[in-house]
CSV table of C-alpha atoms in Angstrom, one decimal:
chain,number,residue,atom,x,y,z
A,130,MET,CA,85.2,102.0,121.2
A,131,ASP,CA,85.8,98.0,120.0
A,132,VAL,CA,87.1,98.8,116.4
A,133,ASN,CA,89.1,95.7,114.8
A,134,LEU,CA,92.1,97.2,113.7
A,135,ALA,CA,93.8,93.8,113.8
A,136,GLY,CA,91.1,92.2,111.3
A,137,PHE,CA,90.9,95.4,109.2
A,138,LEU,CA,94.8,95.7,108.0
A,139,PRO,CA,94.7,92.2,106.3
A,140,ALA,CA,91.3,93.2,104.7
A,141,LEU,CA,92.2,96.7,103.7
A,142,LEU,CA,95.7,95.9,102.4
A,143,PRO,CA,94.5,94.1,99.3
A,144,VAL,CA,92.0,97.0,98.8
A,145,ALA,CA,94.6,100.0,99.3
A,146,LEU,CA,97.4,98.6,97.4
A,147,SER,CA,96.1,97.1,94.5
A,148,PRO,CA,96.4,99.8,91.2
A,149,GLY,CA,93.1,101.3,91.0
A,150,ALA,CA,91.5,104.5,90.0
A,151,SER,CA,93.7,106.6,93.5
A,152,PHE,CA,96.7,105.1,91.9
A,153,THR,CA,96.0,106.0,88.5
A,154,LEU,CA,95.2,109.7,89.8
A,155,ALA,CA,98.1,110.0,92.0
A,156,MET,CA,100.6,109.2,89.4
A,157,ASN,CA,99.3,111.6,87.1
A,158,SER,CA,99.1,114.3,89.7
A,159,ALA,CA,102.4,113.7,90.9
A,160,LEU,CA,103.7,113.7,86.9
A,161,ALA,CA,102.1,116.7,85.9
A,162,GLY,CA,102.4,118.9,89.2
A,163,GLY,CA,104.9,117.2,91.5
A,164,ARG,CA,105.0,117.0,95.3
A,165,SER,CA,102.4,119.4,95.3
A,166,GLY,CA,99.7,117.9,92.5
A,167,LEU,CA,100.1,114.7,94.6
A,168,VAL,CA,99.4,116.4,97.7
A,169,ARG,CA,96.1,117.6,96.3
A,170,THR,CA,95.1,114.3,94.9
A,171,LEU,CA,95.9,112.5,98.2
A,172,VAL,CA,93.9,114.8,100.4
A,173,GLY,CA,90.9,114.8,97.6
A,174,THR,CA,91.3,111.2,98.3
A,175,ALA,CA,91.2,111.4,101.8
A,176,LEU,CA,88.3,113.7,102.1
A,177,GLY,CA,86.5,111.1,99.7
A,178,ILE,CA,87.2,108.1,102.2
A,179,TYR,CA,86.1,110.4,105.2
A,180,THR,CA,83.0,111.2,103.0
A,181,HIS,CA,82.3,107.5,102.9
A,182,ALA,CA,82.8,107.1,106.6
A,183,LEU,CA,80.7,109.6,107.7
A,184,LEU,CA,78.0,108.4,105.2
A,185,ILE,CA,78.1,105.0,106.5
A,186,GLY,CA,78.0,105.9,110.1
A,187,LEU,CA,75.1,108.0,109.6
A,188,GLY,CA,73.4,105.2,107.8
A,189,VAL,CA,73.0,107.1,105.0
A,190,THR,CA,75.2,104.6,102.6
A,191,ALA,CA,72.7,102.0,103.7
A,192,VAL,CA,69.7,103.4,102.8
A,193,LEU,CA,71.0,104.2,99.4
A,194,VAL,CA,72.5,100.8,98.6
A,195,ALA,CA,68.7,99.5,99.7
A,196,SER,CA,67.3,101.6,97.0
A,197,PRO,CA,67.9,99.7,93.6
A,198,ALA,CA,66.8,103.0,91.9
A,199,MET,CA,69.0,105.3,94.0
A,200,PHE,CA,72.5,103.2,93.6
A,201,GLY,CA,71.8,102.6,89.6
A,202,VAL,CA,71.7,106.4,89.4
A,203,LEU,CA,74.9,106.9,91.6
A,204,LYS,CA,76.6,103.6,89.7
A,205,VAL,CA,75.6,105.5,86.4
A,206,ALA,CA,76.9,108.7,87.6
A,207,GLY,CA,80.3,107.1,89.1
A,208,THR,CA,81.0,105.2,86.0
A,209,LEU,CA,80.5,108.3,83.5
A,210,TYR,CA,83.0,110.2,86.0
A,211,LEU,CA,85.4,107.8,85.7
A,212,LEU,CA,85.2,107.2,81.9
A,213,TRP,CA,85.6,111.0,81.5
A,214,LEU,CA,88.8,111.2,84.0
A,215,GLY,CA,90.0,108.4,81.6
A,216,VAL,CA,89.4,110.1,78.3
A,217,GLN,CA,90.8,113.1,79.6
A,218,LEU,CA,94.3,111.4,80.9
A,219,ILE,CA,94.3,109.8,77.6
A,220,ARG,CA,94.3,113.2,75.9
A,221,SER,CA,96.8,114.6,77.8
A,222,GLY,CA,98.8,111.6,77.3
A,223,LEU,CA,98.6,112.2,73.4
A,224,LYS,CA,99.5,115.6,73.6
A,225,ALA,CA,101.9,115.6,76.2
A,226,ASP,CA,104.9,117.6,75.3
A,227,ALA,CA,108.3,119.8,77.3
A,228,LYS,CA,106.0,122.8,78.2
A,229,ASP,CA,103.3,120.6,80.0
A,230,PHE,CA,106.1,120.7,82.9
A,231,SER,CA,106.3,124.5,83.5
A,232,GLY,CA,102.9,125.1,85.1
A,233,GLY,CA,102.0,121.6,86.4
A,234,GLU,CA,99.2,121.6,84.0
A,235,GLY,CA,97.3,118.2,84.1
A,236,ALA,CA,97.7,117.7,88.0
A,237,ILE,CA,94.1,116.2,89.0
A,238,THR,CA,92.5,118.9,91.3
A,239,LEU,CA,91.5,118.2,95.1
A,240,LYS,CA,87.8,118.4,94.0
A,241,SER,CA,88.3,115.8,91.0
A,242,ALA,CA,89.9,113.5,93.3
A,243,TRP,CA,87.6,113.8,95.9
A,244,LEU,CA,84.6,113.1,93.3
A,245,ALA,CA,86.5,110.3,91.7
A,246,ASN,CA,86.3,108.9,95.1
A,247,VAL,CA,82.7,109.5,96.3
A,248,LEU,CA,81.3,108.3,93.1
A,249,ASN,CA,83.2,105.4,92.9
A,250,PRO,CA,80.5,102.1,93.5
A,251,LYS,CA,83.2,100.1,94.7
A,252,ALA,CA,84.5,102.0,97.4
A,253,ILE,CA,80.8,102.8,98.6
A,254,VAL,CA,80.4,98.7,98.6
A,255,PHE,CA,83.9,98.1,100.6
A,256,TYR,CA,82.6,100.6,103.3
A,257,LEU,CA,79.5,99.1,103.5
A,258,THR,CA,80.1,95.4,103.2
A,259,VAL,CA,83.8,95.0,104.6
A,260,VAL,CA,84.8,98.3,106.5
A,261,SER,CA,81.2,97.7,108.5
A,262,GLN,CA,82.6,94.2,110.0
A,263,PHE,CA,85.2,96.0,112.1
A,264,ALA,CA,83.9,99.0,113.1
A,265,GLY,CA,82.3,97.1,116.4
A,266,ARG,CA,79.2,96.1,117.6
A,267,GLN,CA,78.2,99.8,117.9
A,268,GLY,CA,79.5,100.8,114.4
A,269,ASP,CA,79.0,104.7,115.2
A,270,ILE,CA,80.7,107.6,113.1
A,271,THR,CA,83.6,107.9,115.6
A,272,ASP,CA,84.4,103.9,114.8
A,273,TYR,CA,84.2,104.7,111.0
A,274,LEU,CA,86.4,107.5,111.3
A,275,VAL,CA,89.3,105.7,113.2
A,276,LEU,CA,88.9,103.0,110.4
A,277,ALA,CA,89.0,105.7,107.6
A,278,SER,CA,92.2,107.2,109.1
A,279,VAL,CA,93.8,103.8,108.9
A,280,HIS,CA,92.5,103.6,105.5
A,281,ILE,CA,94.0,107.1,104.3
A,282,ALA,CA,97.2,106.1,106.4
A,283,VAL,CA,97.8,103.2,104.4
A,284,MET,CA,96.8,104.7,101.2
A,285,CYS,CA,99.1,108.0,101.5
A,286,LEU,CA,101.9,105.5,102.5
A,287,TRP,CA,101.6,103.4,99.3
A,288,LEU,CA,100.8,106.3,96.8
A,289,MET,CA,103.6,108.3,98.1
A,290,ALA,CA,106.1,105.2,97.9
A,291,ALA,CA,105.2,104.6,94.4
A,292,SER,CA,105.1,108.0,93.2
A,293,TYR,CA,108.9,108.2,94.6
A,294,LEU,CA,109.8,105.0,92.9
A,295,LEU,CA,108.3,105.5,89.4
A,296,ILE,CA,108.0,109.6,89.1
A,297,PHE,CA,110.0,111.4,91.3
A,298,SER,CA,113.4,109.0,91.4
A,299,ALA,CA,113.0,109.0,87.5
A,300,SER,CA,115.4,112.0,87.0
A,301,LYS,CA,117.1,110.7,83.9
A,302,ALA,CA,114.4,110.2,82.2
A,303,ASP,CA,112.6,111.9,79.7
A,304,PRO,CA,109.5,113.7,81.4
A,305,VAL,CA,107.4,113.4,78.4
A,306,LYS,CA,107.6,110.1,77.6
A,307,ILE,CA,107.1,109.1,81.3
A,308,LYS,CA,104.1,111.2,81.2
A,309,LYS,CA,102.5,110.0,77.5
A,310,THR,CA,102.8,106.3,79.3
A,311,VAL,CA,101.7,107.3,82.7
A,312,ASN,CA,98.6,109.1,81.2
A,313,ILE,CA,97.7,106.8,78.3
A,314,ALA,CA,98.2,103.9,80.6
A,315,GLY,CA,96.3,105.5,83.5
A,316,GLY,CA,93.7,106.7,81.4
A,317,ALA,CA,92.9,103.2,79.8
A,318,LEU,CA,92.9,101.8,83.1
A,319,LEU,CA,90.1,103.9,84.6
A,320,ILE,CA,88.3,103.3,81.6
A,321,ILE,CA,88.3,99.6,82.2
A,322,PHE,CA,88.1,100.5,86.3
A,323,SER,CA,84.8,102.5,85.2
A,324,VAL,CA,83.1,99.6,82.8
A,325,LEU,CA,83.7,96.8,85.3
A,326,ALA,CA,82.4,98.3,87.9
A,327,ALA,CA,79.2,99.3,85.8
A,328,PHE,CA,78.5,95.8,85.4
A,329,HIS,CA,79.6,94.4,88.9
């Protein structure tokens, strides 16, 4: 195994630490479902990252991207799914009230987090073009899973720290106002990300 971890980390950090779909979903889940909601989103996103690693290790991603029609269908599906999630977050933010915090309603499910990652064209292209450069000469499934594990570790540390700073530490803040702000802004960001992904 000749995975280039030293080169992979500097390439990964700007992507993993930039506010994107995973960040938006994690903040919403932490706010709506507390720590258990955040964990569900992190696990779903991690499974999505491992799915990308398996698909590229098996050569499926390369076949998919090589077919403009297949990649186009995936791109449309991913765009529509992110748009739908964005609209749901905005609606949830607009309707937020005190009773939202009694049962963890509005937290993103494990399946939703997984789908948001797997259908994200940006994640597919990132694994095909960037991650593949650091998987060594062989580039087998094990190499990609190692790189995916590093990606997951960085992502989890970042999202847990951000959730703590923005949500869990805001004990004196009004949770309804925080939810309105996080969901409406996050939903708008998801819509922007999905539209930008559709045109690139």
